[in-house]
Short mmCIF file of C-alpha atoms in Angstrom, two decimals:
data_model
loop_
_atom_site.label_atom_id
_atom_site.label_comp_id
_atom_site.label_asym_id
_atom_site.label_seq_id
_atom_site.Cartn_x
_atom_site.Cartn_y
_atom_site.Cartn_z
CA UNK T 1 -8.66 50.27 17.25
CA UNK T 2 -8.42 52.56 20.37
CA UNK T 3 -6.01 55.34 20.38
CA UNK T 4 -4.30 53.95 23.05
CA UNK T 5 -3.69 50.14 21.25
CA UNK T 6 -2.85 52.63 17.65
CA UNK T 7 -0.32 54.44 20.23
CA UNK T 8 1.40 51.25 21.53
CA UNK T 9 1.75 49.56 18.05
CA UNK T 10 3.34 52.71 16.92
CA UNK T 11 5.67 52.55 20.11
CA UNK T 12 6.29 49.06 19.24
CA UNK T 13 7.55 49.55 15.91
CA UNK T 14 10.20 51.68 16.96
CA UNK T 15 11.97 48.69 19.33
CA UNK T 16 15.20 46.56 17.94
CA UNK T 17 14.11 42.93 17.10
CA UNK T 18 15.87 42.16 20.66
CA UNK T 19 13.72 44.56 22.41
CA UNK T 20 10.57 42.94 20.63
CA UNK T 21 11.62 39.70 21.88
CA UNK T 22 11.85 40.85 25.19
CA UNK T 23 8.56 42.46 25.04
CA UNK T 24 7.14 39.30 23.54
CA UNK T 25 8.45 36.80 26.26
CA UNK T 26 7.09 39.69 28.73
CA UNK T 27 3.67 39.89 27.59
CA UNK T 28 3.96 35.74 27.65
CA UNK T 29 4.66 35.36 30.67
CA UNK T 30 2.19 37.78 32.16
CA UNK T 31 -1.13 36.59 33.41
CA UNK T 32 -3.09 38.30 31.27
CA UNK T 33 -2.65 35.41 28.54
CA UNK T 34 -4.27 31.97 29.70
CA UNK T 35 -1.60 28.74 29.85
CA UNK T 36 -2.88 27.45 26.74
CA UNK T 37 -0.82 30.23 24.79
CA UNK T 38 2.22 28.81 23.15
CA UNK T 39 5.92 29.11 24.69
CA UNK T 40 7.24 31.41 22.32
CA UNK T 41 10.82 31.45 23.88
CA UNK T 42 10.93 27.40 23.62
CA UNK T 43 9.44 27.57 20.50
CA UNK T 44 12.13 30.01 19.08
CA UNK T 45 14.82 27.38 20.68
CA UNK T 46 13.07 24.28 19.03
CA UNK T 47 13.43 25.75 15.47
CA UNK T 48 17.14 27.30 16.16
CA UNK T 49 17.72 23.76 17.59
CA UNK T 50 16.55 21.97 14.10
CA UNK T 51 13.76 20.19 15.84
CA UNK T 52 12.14 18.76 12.81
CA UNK T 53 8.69 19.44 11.61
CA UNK T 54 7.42 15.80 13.07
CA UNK T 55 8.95 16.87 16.27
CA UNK T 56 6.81 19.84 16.78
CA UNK T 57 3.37 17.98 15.22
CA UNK T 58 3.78 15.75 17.94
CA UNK T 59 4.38 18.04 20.83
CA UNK T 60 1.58 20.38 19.10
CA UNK T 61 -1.90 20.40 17.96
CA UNK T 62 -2.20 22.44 14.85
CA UNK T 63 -5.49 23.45 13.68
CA UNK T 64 -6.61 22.87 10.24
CA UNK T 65 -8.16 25.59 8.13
CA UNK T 66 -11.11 24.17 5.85
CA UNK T 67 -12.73 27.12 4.22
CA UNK T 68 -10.78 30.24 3.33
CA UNK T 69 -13.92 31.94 4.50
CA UNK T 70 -12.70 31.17 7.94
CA UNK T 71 -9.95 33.14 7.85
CA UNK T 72 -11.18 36.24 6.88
CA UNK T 73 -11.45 39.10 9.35
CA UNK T 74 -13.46 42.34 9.11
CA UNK T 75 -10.74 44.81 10.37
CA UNK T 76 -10.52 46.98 7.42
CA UNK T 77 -10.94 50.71 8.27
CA UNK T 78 -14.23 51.75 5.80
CA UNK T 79 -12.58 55.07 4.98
CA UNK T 80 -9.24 53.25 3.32
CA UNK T 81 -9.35 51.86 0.13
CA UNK T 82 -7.52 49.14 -1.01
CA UNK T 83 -6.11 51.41 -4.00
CA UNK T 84 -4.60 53.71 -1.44
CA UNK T 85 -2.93 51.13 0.48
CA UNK T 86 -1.25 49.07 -3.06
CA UNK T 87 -0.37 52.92 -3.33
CA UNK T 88 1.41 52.94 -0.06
CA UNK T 89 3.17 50.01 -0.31
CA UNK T 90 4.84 50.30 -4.10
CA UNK T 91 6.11 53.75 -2.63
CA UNK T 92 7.53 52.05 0.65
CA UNK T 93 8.81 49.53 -1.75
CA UNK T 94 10.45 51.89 -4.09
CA UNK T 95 12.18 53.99 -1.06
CA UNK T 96 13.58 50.52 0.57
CA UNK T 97 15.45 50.32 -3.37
#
């Protein structure tokens, strides 16, 4: 990751869940994301509304997954080990208690 992308998640992180919303239906709306990106803001509606699960298969195309293999991503920084980050996360689990 760039400095500047580290910098804006960690700008991100401090909004309210109603400023990340806002942000999201921003960045949605902008042109830098092609029309085939989902509605997000008609999405959320749809599930607050109860559409049912049938509903949204036929209104969608879901993609299937069949190999695990496709799903992994190669994004993990060489320098952190996985022991370090189970570390981090029992110790921001044990904080939130």
């Amino acid at each position: 990751m760039t400095p500047q992308f580290e910098a804006a998640i960690a700008a991100i992180q401090l909004l309210s869940s109603t400023e990340c919303q806002q942000l999201l239906q921003i960045l949605t709306q902008s042109n830098s994301f092609s029309n085939s990106q989902p509605d997000f803001t008609t999405l959320s509606t749809q599930f607050l509304q109860g559409t049912t699960l049938k509903q949204l298969l036929a209104n969608h195309s879901p993609t299937t997954v069949d190999h695990l293999q496709g799903l992994a991503a190669d994004f993990w920084p060489e320098e952190d080990s996985i022991e370090d980050f189970l570390t981090f996360v029992r110790q921001q689990r044990q904080e939130a208690i």
